[in-house]
Short mmCIF file of C-alpha atoms and ligand atoms in Angstrom, two decimals:
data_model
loop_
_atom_site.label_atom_id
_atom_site.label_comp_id
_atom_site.label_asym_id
_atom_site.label_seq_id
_atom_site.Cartn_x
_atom_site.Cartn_y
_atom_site.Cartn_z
CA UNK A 16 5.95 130.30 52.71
CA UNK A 17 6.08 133.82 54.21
CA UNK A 18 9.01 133.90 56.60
CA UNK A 19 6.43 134.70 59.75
CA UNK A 20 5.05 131.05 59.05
CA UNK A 21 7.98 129.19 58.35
CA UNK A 22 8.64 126.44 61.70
CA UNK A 23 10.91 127.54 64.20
CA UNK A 24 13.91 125.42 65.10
CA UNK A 25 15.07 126.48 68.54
CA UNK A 26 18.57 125.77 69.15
CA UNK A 27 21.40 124.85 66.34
CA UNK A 28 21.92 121.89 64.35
CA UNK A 29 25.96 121.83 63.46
CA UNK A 30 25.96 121.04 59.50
CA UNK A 31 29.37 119.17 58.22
CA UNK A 32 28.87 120.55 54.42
CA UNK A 33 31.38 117.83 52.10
CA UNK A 34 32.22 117.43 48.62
CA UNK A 35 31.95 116.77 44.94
CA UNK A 36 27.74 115.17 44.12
CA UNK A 37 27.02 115.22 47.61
CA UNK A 38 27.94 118.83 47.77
CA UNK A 39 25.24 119.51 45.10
CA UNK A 40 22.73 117.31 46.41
CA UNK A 41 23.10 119.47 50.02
CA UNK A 42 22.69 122.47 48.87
CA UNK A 43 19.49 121.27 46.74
CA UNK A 44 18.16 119.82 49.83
CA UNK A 45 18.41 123.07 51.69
CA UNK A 46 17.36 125.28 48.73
CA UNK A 47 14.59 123.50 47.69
CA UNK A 48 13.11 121.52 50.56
CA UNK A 49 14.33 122.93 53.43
CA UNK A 50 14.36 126.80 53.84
CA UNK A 51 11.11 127.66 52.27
CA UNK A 52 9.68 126.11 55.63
CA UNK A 53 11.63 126.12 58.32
CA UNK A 54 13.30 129.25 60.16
CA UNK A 55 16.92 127.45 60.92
CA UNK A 56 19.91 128.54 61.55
CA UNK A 57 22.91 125.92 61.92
CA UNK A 58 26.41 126.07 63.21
CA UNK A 59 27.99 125.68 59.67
CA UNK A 60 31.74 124.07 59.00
CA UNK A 61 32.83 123.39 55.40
CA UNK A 62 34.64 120.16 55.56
CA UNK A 63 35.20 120.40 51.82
CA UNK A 64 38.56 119.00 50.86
CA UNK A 65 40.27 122.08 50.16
CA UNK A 66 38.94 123.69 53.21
CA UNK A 67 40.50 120.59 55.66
CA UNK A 68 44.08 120.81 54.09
CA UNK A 69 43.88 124.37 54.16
CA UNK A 70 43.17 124.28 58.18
CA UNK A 71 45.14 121.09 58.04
CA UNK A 72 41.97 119.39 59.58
CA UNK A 73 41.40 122.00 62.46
CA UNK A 74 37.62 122.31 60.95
CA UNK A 75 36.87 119.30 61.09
CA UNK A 76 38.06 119.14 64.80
CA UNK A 77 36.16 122.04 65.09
CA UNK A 78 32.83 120.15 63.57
CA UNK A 79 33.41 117.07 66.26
CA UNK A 80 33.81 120.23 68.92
CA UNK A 81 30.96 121.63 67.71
CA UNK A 82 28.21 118.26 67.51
CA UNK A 83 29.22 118.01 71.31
CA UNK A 84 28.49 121.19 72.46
CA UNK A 85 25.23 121.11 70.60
CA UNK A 86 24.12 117.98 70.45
CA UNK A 87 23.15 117.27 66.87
CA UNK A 88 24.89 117.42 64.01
CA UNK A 89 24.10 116.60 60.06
CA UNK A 90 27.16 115.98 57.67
CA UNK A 91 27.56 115.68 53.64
CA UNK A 92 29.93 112.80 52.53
CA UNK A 93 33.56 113.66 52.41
CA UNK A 94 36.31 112.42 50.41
CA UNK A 95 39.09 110.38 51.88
CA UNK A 96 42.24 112.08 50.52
CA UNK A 97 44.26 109.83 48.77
CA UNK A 98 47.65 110.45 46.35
CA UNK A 99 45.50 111.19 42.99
CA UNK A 100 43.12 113.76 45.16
CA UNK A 101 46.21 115.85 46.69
CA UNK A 102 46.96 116.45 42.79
CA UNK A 103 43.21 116.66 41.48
CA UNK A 104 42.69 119.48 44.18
CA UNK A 105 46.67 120.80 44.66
CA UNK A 106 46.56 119.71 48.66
CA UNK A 107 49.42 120.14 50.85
CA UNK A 108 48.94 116.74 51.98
CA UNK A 109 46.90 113.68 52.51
CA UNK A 110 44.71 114.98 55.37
CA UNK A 111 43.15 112.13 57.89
CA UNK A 112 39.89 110.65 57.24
CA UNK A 113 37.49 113.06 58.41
CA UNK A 114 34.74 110.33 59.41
CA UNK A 115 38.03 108.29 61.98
CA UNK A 116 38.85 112.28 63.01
CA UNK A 117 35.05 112.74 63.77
CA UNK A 118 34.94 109.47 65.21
CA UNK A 119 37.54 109.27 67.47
CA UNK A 120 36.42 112.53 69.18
CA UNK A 121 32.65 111.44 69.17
CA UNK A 122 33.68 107.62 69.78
CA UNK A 123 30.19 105.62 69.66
CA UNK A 124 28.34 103.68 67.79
CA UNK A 125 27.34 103.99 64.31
CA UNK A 126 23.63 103.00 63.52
CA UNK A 127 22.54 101.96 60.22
CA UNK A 128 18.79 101.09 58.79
CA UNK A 129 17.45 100.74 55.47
CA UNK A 130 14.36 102.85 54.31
CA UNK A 131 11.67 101.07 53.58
CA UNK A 132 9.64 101.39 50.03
CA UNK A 133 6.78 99.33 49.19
CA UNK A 134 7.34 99.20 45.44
CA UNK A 135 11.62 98.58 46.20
CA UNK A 136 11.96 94.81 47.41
CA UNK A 137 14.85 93.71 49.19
CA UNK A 138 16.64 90.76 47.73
CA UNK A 139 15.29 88.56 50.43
CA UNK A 140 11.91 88.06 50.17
CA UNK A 141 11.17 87.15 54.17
CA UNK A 142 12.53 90.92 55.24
CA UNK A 143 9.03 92.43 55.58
CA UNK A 144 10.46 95.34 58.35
CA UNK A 145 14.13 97.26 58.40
CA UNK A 146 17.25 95.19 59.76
CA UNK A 147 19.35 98.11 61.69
CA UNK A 148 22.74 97.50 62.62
CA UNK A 149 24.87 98.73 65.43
CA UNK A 150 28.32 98.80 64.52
CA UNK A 151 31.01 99.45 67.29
CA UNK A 152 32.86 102.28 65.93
CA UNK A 153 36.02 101.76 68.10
CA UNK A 154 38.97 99.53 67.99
CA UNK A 155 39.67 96.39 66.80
CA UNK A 156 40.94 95.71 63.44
CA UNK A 157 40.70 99.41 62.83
CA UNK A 158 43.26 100.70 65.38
CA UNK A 159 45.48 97.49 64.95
CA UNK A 160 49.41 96.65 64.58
CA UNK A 161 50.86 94.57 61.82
CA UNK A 162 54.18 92.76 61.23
CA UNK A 163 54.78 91.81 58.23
CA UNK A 164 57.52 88.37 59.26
CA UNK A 165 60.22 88.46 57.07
CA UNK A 166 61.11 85.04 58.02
CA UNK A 167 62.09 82.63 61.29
CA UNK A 168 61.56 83.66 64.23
CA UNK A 169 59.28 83.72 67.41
CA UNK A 170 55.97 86.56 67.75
CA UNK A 171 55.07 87.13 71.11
CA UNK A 172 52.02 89.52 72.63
CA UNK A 173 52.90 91.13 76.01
CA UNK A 174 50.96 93.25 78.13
CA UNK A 175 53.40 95.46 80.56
CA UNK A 176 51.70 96.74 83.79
CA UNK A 177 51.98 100.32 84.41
CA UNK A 178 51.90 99.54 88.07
CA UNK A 179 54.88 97.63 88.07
CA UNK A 180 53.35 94.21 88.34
CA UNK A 181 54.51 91.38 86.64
CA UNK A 182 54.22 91.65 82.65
CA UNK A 183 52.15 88.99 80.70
CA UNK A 184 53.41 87.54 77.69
CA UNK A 185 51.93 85.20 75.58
CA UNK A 186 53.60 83.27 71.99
CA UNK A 187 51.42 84.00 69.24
CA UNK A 188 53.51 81.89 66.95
CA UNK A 189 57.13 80.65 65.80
CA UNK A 190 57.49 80.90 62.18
CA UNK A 191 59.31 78.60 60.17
CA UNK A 192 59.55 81.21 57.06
CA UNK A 193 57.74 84.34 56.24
CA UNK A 194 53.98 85.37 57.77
CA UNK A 195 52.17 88.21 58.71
CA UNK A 196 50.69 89.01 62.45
CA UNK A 197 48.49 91.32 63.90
CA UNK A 198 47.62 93.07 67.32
CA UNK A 199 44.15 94.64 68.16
CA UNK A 200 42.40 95.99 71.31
CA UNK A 201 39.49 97.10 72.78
CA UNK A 202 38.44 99.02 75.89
CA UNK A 203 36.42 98.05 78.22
CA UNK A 204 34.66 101.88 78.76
CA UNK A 205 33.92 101.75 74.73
CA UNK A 206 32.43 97.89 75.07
CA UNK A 207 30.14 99.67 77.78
CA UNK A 208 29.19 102.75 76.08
CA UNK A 209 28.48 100.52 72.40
CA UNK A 210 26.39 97.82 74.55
CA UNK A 211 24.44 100.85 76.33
CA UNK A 212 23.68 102.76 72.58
CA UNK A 213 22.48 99.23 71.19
CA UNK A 214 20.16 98.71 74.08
CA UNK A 215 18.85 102.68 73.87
CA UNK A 216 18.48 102.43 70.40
CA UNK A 217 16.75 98.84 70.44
CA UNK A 218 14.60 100.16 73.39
CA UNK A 219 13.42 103.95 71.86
CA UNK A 220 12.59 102.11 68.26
CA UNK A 221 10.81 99.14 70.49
CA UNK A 222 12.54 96.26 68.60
CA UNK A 223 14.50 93.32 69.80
CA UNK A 224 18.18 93.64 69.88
CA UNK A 225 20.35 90.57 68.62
CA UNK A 226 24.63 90.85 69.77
CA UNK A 227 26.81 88.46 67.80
CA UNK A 228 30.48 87.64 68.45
CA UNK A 229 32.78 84.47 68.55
CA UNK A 230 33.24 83.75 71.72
CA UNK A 231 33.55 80.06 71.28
CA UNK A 232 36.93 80.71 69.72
CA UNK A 233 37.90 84.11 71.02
CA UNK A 234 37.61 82.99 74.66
CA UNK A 235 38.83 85.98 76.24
CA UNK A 236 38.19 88.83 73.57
CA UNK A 237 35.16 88.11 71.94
CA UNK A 238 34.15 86.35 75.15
CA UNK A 239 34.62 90.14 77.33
CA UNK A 240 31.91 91.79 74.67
CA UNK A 241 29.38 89.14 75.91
CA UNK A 242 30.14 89.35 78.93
CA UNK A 243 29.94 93.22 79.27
CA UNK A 244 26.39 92.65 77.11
CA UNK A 245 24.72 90.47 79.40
CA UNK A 246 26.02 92.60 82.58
CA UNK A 247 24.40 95.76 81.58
CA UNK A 248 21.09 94.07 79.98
CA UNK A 249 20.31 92.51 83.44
CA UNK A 250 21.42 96.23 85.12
CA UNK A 251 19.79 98.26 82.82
CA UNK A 252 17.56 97.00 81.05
CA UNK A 253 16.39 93.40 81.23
CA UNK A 254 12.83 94.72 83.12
CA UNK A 255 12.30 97.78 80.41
CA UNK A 256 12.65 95.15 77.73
CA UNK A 257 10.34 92.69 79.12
CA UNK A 258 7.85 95.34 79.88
CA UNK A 259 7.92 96.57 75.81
CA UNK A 260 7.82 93.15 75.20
CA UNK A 261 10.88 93.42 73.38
CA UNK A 262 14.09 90.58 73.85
CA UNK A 263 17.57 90.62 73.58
CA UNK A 264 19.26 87.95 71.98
CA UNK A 265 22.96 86.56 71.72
CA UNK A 266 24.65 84.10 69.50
CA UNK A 267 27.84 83.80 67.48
CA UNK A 268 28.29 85.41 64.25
CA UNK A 269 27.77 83.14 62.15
CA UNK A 270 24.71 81.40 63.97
CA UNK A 271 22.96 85.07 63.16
CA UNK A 272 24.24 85.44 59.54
CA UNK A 273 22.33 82.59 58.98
CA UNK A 274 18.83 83.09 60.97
CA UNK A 275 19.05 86.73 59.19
CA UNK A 276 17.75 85.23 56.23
CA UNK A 277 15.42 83.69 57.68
CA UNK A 278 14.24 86.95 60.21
CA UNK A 279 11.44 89.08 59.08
CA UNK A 280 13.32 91.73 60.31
CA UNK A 281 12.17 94.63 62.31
CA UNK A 282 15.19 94.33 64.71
CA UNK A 283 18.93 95.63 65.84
CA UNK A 284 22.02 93.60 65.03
CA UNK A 285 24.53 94.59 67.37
CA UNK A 286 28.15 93.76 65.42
CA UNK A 287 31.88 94.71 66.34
CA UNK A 288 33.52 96.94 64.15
CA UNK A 289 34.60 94.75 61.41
CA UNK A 290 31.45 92.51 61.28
CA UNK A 291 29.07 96.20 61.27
CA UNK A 292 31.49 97.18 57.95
CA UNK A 293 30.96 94.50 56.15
CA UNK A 294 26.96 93.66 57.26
CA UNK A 295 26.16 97.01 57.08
CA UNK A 296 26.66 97.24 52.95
CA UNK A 297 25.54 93.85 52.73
CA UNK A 298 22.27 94.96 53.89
CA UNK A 299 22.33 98.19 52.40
CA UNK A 300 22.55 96.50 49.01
CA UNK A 301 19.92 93.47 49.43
CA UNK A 302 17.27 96.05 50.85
CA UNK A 303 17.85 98.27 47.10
CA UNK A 304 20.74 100.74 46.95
CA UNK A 305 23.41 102.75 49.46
CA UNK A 306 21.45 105.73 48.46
CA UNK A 307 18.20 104.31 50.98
CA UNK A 308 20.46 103.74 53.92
CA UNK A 309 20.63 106.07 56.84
CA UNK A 310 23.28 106.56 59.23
CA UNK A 311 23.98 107.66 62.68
CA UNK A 312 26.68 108.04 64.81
CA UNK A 313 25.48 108.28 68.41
CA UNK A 314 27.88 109.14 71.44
CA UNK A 315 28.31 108.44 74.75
CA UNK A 316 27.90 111.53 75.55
CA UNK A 317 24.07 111.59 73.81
CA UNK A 318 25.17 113.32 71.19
CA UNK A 319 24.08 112.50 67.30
CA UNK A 320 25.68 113.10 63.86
CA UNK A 321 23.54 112.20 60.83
CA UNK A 322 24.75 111.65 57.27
CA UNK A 323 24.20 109.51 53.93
CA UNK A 324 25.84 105.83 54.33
CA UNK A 325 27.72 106.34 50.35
CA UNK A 326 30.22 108.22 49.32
CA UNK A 327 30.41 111.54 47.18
CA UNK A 328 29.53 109.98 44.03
CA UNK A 329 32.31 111.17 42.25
CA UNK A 330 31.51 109.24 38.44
CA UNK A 331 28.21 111.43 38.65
CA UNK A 332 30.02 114.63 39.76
CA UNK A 333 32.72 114.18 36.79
CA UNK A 334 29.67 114.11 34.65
CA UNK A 335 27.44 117.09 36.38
CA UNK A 336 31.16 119.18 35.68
CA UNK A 337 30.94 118.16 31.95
CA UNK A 338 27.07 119.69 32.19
CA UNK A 339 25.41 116.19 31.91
CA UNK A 340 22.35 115.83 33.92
CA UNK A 341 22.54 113.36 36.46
CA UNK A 342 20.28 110.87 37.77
CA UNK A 343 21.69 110.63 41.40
CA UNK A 344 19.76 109.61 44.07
CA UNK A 345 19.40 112.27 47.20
CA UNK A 346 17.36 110.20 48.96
CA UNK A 347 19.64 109.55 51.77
CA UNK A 348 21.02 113.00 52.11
CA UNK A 349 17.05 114.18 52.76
CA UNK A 350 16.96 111.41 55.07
CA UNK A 351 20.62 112.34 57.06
CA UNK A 352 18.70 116.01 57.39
CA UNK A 353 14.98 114.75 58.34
CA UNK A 354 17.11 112.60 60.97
CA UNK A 355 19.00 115.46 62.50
CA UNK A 356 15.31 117.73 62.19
CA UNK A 357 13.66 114.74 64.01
CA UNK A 358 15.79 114.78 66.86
CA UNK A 359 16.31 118.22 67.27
CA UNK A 360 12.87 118.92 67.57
CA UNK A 361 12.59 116.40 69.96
CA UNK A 362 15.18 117.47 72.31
CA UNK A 363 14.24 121.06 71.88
CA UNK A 364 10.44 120.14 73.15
CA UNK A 365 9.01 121.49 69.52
CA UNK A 366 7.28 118.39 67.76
CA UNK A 367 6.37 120.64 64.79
CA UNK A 368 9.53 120.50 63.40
CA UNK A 369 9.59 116.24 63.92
CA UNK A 370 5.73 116.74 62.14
CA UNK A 371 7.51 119.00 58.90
CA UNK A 372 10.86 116.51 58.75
CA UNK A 373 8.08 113.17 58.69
CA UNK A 374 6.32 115.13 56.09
CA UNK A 375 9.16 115.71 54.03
CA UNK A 376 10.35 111.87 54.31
CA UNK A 377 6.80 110.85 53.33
CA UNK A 378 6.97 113.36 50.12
CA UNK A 379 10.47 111.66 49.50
CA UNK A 380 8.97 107.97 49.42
CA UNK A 381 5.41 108.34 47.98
CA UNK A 382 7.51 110.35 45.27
CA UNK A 383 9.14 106.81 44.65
CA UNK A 384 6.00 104.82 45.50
CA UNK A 385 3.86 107.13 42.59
CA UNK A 386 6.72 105.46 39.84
CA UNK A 387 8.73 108.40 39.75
CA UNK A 388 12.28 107.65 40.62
CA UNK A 389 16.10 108.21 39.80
CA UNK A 390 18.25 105.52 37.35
CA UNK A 391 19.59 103.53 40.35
CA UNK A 392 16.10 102.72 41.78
CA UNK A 393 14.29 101.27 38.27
CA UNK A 394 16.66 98.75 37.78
CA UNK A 395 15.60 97.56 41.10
CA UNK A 396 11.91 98.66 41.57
CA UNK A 397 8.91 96.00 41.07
CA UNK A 398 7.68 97.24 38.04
CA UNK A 399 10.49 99.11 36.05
CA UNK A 400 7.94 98.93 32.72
CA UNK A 401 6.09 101.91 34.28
CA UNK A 402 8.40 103.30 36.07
CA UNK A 403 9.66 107.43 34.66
CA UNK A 404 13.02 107.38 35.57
CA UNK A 405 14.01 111.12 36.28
CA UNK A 406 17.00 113.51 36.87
CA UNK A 407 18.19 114.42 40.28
CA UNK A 408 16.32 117.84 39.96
CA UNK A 409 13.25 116.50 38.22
CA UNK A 410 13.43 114.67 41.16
CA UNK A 411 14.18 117.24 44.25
CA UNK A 412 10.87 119.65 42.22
CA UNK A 413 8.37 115.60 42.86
CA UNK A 414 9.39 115.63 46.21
CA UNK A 415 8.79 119.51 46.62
CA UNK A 416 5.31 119.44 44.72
CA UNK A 417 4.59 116.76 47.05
CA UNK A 418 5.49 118.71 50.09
CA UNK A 419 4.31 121.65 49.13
CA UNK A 420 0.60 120.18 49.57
CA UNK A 421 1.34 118.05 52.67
CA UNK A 422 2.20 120.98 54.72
CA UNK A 423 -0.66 123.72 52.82
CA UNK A 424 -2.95 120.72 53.97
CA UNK A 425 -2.55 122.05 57.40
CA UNK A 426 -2.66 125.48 56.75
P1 LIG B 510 30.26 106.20 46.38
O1 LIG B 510 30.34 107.67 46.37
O2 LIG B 510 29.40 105.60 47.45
O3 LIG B 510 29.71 105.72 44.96
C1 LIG B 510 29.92 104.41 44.43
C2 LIG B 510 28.87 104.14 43.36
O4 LIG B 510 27.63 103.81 44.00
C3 LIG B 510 28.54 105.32 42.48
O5 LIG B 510 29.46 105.45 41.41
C4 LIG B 510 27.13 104.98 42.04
O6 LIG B 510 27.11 103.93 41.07
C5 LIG B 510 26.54 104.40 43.31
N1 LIG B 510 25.94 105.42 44.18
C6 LIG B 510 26.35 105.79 45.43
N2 LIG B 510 25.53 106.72 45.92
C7 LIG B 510 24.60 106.97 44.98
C8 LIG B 510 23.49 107.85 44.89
N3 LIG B 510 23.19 108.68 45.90
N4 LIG B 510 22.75 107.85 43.76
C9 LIG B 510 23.04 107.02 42.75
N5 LIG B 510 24.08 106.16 42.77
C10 LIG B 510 24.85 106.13 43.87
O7 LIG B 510 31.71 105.56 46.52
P2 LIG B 510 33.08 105.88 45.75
O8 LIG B 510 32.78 106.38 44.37
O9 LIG B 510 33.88 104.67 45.94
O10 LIG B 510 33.74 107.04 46.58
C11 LIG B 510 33.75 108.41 46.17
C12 LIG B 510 34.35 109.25 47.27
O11 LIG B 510 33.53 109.17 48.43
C13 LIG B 510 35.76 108.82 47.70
O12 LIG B 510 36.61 109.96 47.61
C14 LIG B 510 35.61 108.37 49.13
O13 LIG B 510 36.72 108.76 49.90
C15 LIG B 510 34.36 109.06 49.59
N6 LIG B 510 33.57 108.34 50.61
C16 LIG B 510 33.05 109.09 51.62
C17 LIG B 510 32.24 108.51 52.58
C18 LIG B 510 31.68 109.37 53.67
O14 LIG B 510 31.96 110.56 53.73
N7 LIG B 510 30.85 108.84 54.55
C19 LIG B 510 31.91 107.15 52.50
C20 LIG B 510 32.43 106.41 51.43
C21 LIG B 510 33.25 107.02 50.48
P3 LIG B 510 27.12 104.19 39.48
O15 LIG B 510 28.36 104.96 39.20
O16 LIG B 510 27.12 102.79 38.94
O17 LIG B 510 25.89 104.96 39.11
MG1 LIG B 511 32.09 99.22 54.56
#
């Protein structure tokens, strides 16, 4: 497209780039589907591992710095340094995980959903619409304290006033021989600012938002997220619901794992942090594959960072090194960029650029939907006998062909 009729996107998106298949599948997804349309420019930080041990993380600070000043940000998958990566890449050390460092600047809630292909079933047959879940990205298990008890003895939890007040101390337990115990928390302010992102979310996508906790046996903890639920539905946003005709719903945990199953979907599931982990690829794998799962952080603040739910898909990489072709599925990397497009263009007041990333995600699916697809998806498609399973770049050039003619359609 000559560059005088490429789209116009106003103000930055910040782009995260990452590593290893992900990398490859990024810069594919710019190349190829991306900058032959659209006049961008983006507030670029390479969060590639050799790049965060070299600024011993400051990038990736700076990323986090970066999504809040502009409001939307798009990242690749990372890896997680671990012992074998600081000798596979020569790092200086075992840098952070660069999704807690994001995190814990951004705080939020992290919201995933499933995209939706007609010939791609989900394992259970009664989920005709997506499932999203809202997982509470703070606290909990995931900022805890353990003990490991070496053997008799008393474990107590105290609290101790800064005020001066009297302290509160409770027994958790006297041991009789070894054990294990464990301390968590969680704020009040981040309870608020998760239960205010579920309803937002639940409210701008029109569909009823379902919380789940345990607070028949977690009478004080589990029983402070209801609480803090209810409050700021009947505040905030009891009479917008009832008005969309939309409902919010809460029951314990396990209550909701099991109507789920029975749920046509087309709803939120609120979850705490732990129950959001372990839901979240639970869905992800009965609606087809982690490669047609989107994710979004969202902050208190408003702010929004998009990315793939999977990892870097490092067995593919290993191969793509070797010169094998791959059959990786980008799928959710177009989908992490069409995200960040879609909401840029809809803070910066220019719906062309929502109209060109709902084009491209429509190229991306009927791609799928025409038979065409990569390895992961046949083995779970409806009919895999005429299915053409294709390389990752057989695959980016469908997609392309496809978009090519939705957007000269309009010209
Ligand atoms: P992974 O990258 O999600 O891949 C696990 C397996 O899932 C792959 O080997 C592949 O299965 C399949 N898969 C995932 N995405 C796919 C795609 N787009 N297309 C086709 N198949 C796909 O998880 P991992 O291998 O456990 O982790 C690799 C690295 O990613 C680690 O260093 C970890 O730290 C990092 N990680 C990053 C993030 C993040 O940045 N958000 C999240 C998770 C993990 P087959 O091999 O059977 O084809
Ligand atoms: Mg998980």
């Amino acid at each position: 497209m000559a560059s005088a009729n490429k789209i116009k996107v106003k103000n930055p998106i910040v782009e995260l780039d990452g590593d290893e298949m992900t990398r490859i599948m990024w810069a594919l997804t710019k190349d190829r589907l991306l900058t032959p349309y659209l006049d961008m420019r983006t507030d670029y930080y390479d969060l590639h591992i050799k790049h965060r041990d070299d600024t011993d993380d400051g990038v990736t600070r700076d990323a986090a710095d970066a999504i809040l000043k502009h409001g939307v940000g798009v990242k690749c998958a990372t890896i997680t340094a671990t012992q074998d990566r600081v000798a596979e890449y020569g790092l200086k050390s075992e840098t952070k995980s660069p999704n807690g460092t994001l995190r814990s600047i951004l705080d939020g809630t992290v919201f995933r959903s499933p995209i939706i292909i007609t010939n791609i079933i989900p394992a259970n047959r009664n989920w005709k619409r997506p499932i999203h879940i809202g997982r509470h990205a703070y606290g909990d298990v995931y900022a805890n304290q353990e003990i490991r008890i070496s053997g008799p003895g008393k474990a107590q939890i105290s609290y101790i006033p800064d005020d001066g007040s009297e302290p509160v101390t409770k027994l958790i337990h006297r041991f009789d021989g070894p054990g294990i115990v464990q301390g968590i928390h969680n704020t009040d302010a981040s309870i608020r600012s998760f239960a205010a992102a579920c309803f937002t979310y639940g409210y701008d996508q029109k569909i009823d938002v379902w919380f789940s906790a345990k607070d028949t046996i977690s009478k004080t903890y589990d029983t402070n997220f209801r609480n803090i639920f209810f409050e700021i539905y009947e505040a905030d946003w009891k009479s917008k619901f009832e008005a969309a005709n939309i409902s919010f719903f809460y029951t314990l945990i396990d209550d909701i794992a099991a109507r789920i199953m029975k749920s046509p979907g087309g709803l939120l599931w609120a979850c705490k942090n732990y129950d959001g982990d372990v839901m979240s690829d639970m869905l992800a794998s009965a609606y087809g594959s982690l490669a047609l799962m989107t994710s979004v952080l969202v902050s208190p603040q408003g702010c929004f960072m998009y990315e793939a739910a999977h990892g870097t898909v490092q067995r593919h990489y290993y191969k793509h090194l070797k010169g094998e072709k791959t059959s990786t599925n980008p799928m959710a990397i177009i989908f992490a960029w069409t995200g960040s497009l879609k909401k840029r263009g809809e803070l910066d007041g220019t719906p062309e650029v929502c109209t060109f990333a709902e084009k491209l995600e429509t190229s991306a699916i009927e791609s799928i939907e025409s038979g065409l697809m990569t390895g992961d998806l046949v083995k779970i498609c409806t009919h895999p006998e005429t299915a053409t399973m294709v390389n990752m770049v057989e695959f980016f050039d469908a997609v392309r062909n496809r978009l090519d003619s939705a957007v000269m359609s309009d010209v």
